XYZ file of C-alpha atoms in Angstrom:
317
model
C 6.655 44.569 27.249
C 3.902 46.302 29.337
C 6.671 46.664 32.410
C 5.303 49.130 35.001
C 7.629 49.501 37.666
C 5.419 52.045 39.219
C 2.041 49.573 39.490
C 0.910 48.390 42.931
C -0.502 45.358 44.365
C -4.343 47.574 43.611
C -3.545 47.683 40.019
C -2.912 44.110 40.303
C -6.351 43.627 41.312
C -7.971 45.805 38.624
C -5.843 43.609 35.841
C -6.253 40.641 37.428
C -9.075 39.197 35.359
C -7.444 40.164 32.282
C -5.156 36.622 32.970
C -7.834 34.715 34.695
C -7.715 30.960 32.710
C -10.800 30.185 30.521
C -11.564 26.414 31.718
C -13.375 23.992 29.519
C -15.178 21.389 31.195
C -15.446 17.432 30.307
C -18.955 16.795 27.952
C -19.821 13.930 31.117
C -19.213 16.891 33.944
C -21.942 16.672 36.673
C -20.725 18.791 39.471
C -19.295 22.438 38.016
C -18.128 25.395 39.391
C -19.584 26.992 41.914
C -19.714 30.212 43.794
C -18.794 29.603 47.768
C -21.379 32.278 49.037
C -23.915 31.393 47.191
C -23.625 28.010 47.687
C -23.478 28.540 51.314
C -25.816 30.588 51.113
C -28.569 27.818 49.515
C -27.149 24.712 51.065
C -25.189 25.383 54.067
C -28.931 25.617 56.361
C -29.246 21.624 55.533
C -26.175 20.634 55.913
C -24.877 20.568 59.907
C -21.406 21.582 61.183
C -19.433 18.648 63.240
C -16.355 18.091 65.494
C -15.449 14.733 65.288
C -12.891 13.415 67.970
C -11.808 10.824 70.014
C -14.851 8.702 68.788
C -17.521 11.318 69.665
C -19.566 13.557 67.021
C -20.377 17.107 68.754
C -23.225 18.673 66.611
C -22.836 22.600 66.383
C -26.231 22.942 64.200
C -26.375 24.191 60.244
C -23.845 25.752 58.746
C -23.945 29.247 58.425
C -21.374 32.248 56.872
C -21.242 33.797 60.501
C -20.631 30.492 62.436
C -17.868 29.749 59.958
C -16.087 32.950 60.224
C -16.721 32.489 64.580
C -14.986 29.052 64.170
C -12.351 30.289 62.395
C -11.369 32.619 64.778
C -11.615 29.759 68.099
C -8.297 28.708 68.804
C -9.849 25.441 70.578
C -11.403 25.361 66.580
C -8.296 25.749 64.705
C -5.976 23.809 66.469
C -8.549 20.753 65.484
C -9.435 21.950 61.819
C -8.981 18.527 60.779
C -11.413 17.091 63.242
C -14.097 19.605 61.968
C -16.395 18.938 58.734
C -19.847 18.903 58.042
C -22.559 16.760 55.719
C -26.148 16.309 54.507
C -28.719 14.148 55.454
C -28.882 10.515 53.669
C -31.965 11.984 52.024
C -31.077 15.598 50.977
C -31.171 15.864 47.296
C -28.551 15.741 45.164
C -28.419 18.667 43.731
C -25.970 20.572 45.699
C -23.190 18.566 43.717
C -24.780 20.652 41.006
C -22.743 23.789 41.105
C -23.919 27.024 39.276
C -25.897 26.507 36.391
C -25.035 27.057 32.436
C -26.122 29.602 30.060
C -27.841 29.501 27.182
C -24.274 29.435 25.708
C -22.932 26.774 28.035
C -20.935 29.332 30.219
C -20.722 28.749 33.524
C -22.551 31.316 35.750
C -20.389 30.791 38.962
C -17.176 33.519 40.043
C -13.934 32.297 41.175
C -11.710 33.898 43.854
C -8.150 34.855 43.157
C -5.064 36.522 45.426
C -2.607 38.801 44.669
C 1.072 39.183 46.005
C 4.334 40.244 45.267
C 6.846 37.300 44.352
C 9.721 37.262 47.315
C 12.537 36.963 44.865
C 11.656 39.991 42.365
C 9.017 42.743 43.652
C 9.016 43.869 39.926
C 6.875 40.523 39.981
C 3.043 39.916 40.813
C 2.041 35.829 41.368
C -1.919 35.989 40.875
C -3.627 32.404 41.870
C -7.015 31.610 40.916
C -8.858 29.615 43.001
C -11.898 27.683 41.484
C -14.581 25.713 43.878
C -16.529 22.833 42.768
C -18.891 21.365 45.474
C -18.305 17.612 44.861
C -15.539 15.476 43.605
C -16.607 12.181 41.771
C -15.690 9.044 41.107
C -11.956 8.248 40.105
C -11.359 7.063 36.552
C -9.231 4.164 35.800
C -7.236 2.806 32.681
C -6.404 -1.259 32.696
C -3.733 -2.196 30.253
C -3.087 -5.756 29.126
C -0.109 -6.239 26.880
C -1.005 -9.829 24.313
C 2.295 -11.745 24.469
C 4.637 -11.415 21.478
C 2.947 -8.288 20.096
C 2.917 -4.553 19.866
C -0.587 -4.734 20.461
C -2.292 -4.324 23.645
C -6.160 -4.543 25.568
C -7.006 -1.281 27.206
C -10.293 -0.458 29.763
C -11.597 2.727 31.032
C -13.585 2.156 33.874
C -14.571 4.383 37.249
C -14.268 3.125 41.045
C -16.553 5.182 43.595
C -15.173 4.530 46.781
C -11.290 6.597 46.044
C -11.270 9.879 46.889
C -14.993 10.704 46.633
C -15.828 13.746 48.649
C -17.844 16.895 48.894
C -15.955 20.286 48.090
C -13.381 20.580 45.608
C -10.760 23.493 45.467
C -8.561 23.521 42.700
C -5.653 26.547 41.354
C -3.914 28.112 38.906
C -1.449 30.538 39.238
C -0.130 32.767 36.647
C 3.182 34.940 37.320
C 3.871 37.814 35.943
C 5.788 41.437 35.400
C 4.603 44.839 37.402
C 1.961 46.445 34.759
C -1.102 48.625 35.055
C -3.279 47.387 31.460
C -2.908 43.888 31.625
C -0.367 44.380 28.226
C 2.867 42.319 30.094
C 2.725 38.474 28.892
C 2.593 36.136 31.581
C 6.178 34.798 33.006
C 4.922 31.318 34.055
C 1.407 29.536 34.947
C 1.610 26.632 37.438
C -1.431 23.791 37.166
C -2.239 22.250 40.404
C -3.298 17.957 40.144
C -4.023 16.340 42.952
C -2.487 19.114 45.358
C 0.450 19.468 43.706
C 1.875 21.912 41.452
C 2.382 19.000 38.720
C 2.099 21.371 35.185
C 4.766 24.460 34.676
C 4.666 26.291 31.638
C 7.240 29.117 31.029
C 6.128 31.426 28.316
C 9.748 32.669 26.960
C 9.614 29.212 25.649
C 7.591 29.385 22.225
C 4.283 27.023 22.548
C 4.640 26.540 26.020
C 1.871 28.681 27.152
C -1.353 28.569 25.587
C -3.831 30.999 25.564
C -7.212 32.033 24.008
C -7.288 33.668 21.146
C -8.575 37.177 21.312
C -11.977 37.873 20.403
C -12.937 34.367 21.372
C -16.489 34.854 23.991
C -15.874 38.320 23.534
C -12.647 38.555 25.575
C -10.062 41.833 24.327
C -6.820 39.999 26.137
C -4.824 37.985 24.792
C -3.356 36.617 27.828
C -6.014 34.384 29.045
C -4.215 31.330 29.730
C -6.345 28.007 28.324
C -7.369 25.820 31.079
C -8.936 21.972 31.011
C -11.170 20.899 34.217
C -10.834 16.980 34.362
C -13.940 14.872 34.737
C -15.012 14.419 38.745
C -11.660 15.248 40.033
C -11.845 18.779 38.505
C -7.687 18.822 38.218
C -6.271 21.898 36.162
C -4.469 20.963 32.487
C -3.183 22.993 29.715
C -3.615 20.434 27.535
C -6.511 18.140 26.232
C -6.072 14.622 26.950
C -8.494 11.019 27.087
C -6.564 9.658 30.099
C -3.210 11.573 32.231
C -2.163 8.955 34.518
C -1.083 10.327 37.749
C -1.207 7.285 39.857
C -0.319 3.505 38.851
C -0.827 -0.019 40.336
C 1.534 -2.462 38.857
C -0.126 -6.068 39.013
C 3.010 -8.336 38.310
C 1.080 -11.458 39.050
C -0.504 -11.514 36.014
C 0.550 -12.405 33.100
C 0.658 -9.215 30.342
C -1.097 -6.907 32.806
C 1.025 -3.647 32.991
C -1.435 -2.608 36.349
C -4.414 -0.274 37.142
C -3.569 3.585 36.658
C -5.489 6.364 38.025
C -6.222 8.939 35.117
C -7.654 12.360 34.410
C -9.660 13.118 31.568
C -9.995 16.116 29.682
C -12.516 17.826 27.378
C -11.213 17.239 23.985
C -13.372 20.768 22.887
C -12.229 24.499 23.581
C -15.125 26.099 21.041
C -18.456 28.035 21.244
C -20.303 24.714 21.999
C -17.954 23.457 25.051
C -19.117 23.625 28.841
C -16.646 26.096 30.214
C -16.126 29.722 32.140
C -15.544 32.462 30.935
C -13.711 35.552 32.698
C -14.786 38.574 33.301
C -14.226 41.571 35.486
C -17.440 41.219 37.267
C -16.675 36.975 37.994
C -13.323 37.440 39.257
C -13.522 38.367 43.198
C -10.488 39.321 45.455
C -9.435 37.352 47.810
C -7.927 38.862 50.668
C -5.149 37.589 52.654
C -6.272 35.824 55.787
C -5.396 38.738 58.370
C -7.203 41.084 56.469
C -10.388 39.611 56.036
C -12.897 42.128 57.991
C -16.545 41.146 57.534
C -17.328 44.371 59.305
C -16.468 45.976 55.846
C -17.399 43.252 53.495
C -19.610 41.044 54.895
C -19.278 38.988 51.170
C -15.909 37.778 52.973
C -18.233 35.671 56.236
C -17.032 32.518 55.138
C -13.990 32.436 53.842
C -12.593 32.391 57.639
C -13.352 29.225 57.302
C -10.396 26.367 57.863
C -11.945 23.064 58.164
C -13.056 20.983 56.065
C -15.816 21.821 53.694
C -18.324 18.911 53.489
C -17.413 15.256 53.847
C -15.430 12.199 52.437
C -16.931 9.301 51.739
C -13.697 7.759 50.882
């Protein structure tokens, strides 16, 4: 349904937004989305742009869109990406964890990127990923389970550790697949959740219930193809579903007696109403992405900084 076999790759830019993901965010979020220029823009003067390497720290001053762009175009640059990354003074304020402020409705004010292609095994077949930046990932959550001896019953703890995986900049995805079509009317093949850097969650939509979307009318939207997407607390990881703990990670402790181990979780926002932090597409917070070769801040100087291939900000563990 909705088939075009005549629609290009520049109709599947105009549609695009018409299957970006409303995400709901967890009530305890700190750090939300954020919009990469603007962010830049405010924060990258105080932070400063380093190549660290065989134990020395080169300073190349504050972090600009131009220098980024420059450095990603330096072949001494990008055969080190790895070695590159930058950070904020001990005393700069917090707030550039923040991310984009909320409306008065709880809506997210920040755009997210997304790419367009044509899948290699079927051109009659667009993959669209949506790429969503959050400018600090948190503190890890935990679950501790201790089984009582003899019994069904067990003692469970939710607890966070700050010194896994903490770091500035946070780039999740979501990518939804779907037919040739010029209106946005073709239902979505597949959507892929990335956790974690991996492409953990699948959904195929000829299966009934796998895919889940908004319903239409909900914030105003007029598709019904929106797929529904949860944000998980700190580590921002993409779910379909609403859960208190996903455990992607485990510890087994057999040393003590009844303890199953230590799991690393994600928690979701339970809420996907009116009230609930979240963002909302639309055609004006959906930006193209273009591929890397093509990116010509001559033309669009909005594109400066996505040359960029380091990393963005710093780990503190």
């Amino acid at each position: 349904q909705g088939f075009d076999a005549n629609a290009t790759l520049e109709d599947a830019k105009s549609v695009a937004y018409k299957y970006s993901p409303v995400v709901y965010f967890h009530p305890l979020e700190t750090s939300f989305l954020a919009d990469g220029k603007r962010w830049i823009e405010r924060y990258g003067p105080n932070a400063t742009l380093i190549l660290s390497s065989q134990g020395q720290n080169i300073t190349y001053g504050p972090v600009t869109e131009e220098m980024l762009y420059e450095m990603g175009r330096n072949p001494n640059f990008t055969a080190n990406a790895n070695q590159y990354y930058w950070y904020f003074p001990d005393n700069f304020t917090d707030a550039y964890r923040n991310g984009d402020p909320l409306d008065e409705k709880n809506v997210s004010t920040a755009s997210v990127y997304f790419s367009v292609m044509d899948y290699e095994d079927d051109p009659d077949i667009w993959i669209i990923n949506y790429y969503y930046y959050f400018p600090y990932q948190g503190c890890s959550n935990q679950w501790t389970i201790e089984v009582q001896e003899n019994s069904n019953r067990s003692t469970n703890a939710l607890l966070e550790i700050c010194n896994i995986d903490v770091h500035d900049s946070d780039i999740e995805n979501i990518a939804v697949m779907v037919c040739k079509n010029t209106n946005g009317s073709a239902m979505p093949l597949t959507i892929r959740y990335m956790q974690h850097d991996k492409p953990t969650t699948f959904r195929q939509c000829s299966i009934p219930g796998q895919c889940n979307f908004v319903p239409q009318g909900m914030d105003g939207l007029d598709s019904p193809y929106h797929p529904l997407a949860y944000s998980a607390l700190n580590s921002h990881a993409m779910y379909d579903l609403p859960a208190t703990n996903y455990i992607y990670a485990g510890v087994p402790i057999p040393f003590i007696a009844n303890f199953l181990g230590v799991f690393m979780t994600d928690r979701t926002s339970n809420g996907d109403n009116l009230a609930s932090y979240r963002f909302v597409p639309t055609k004006e917070n959906n930006l193209y992405l273009p591929p890397f070769d093509e990116l010509n801040p001559e033309q669009n100087p909005d594109t400066y900084w996505l040359g960029f291939a380091g990393h963005l900000g710093f780990a503190d563990g």
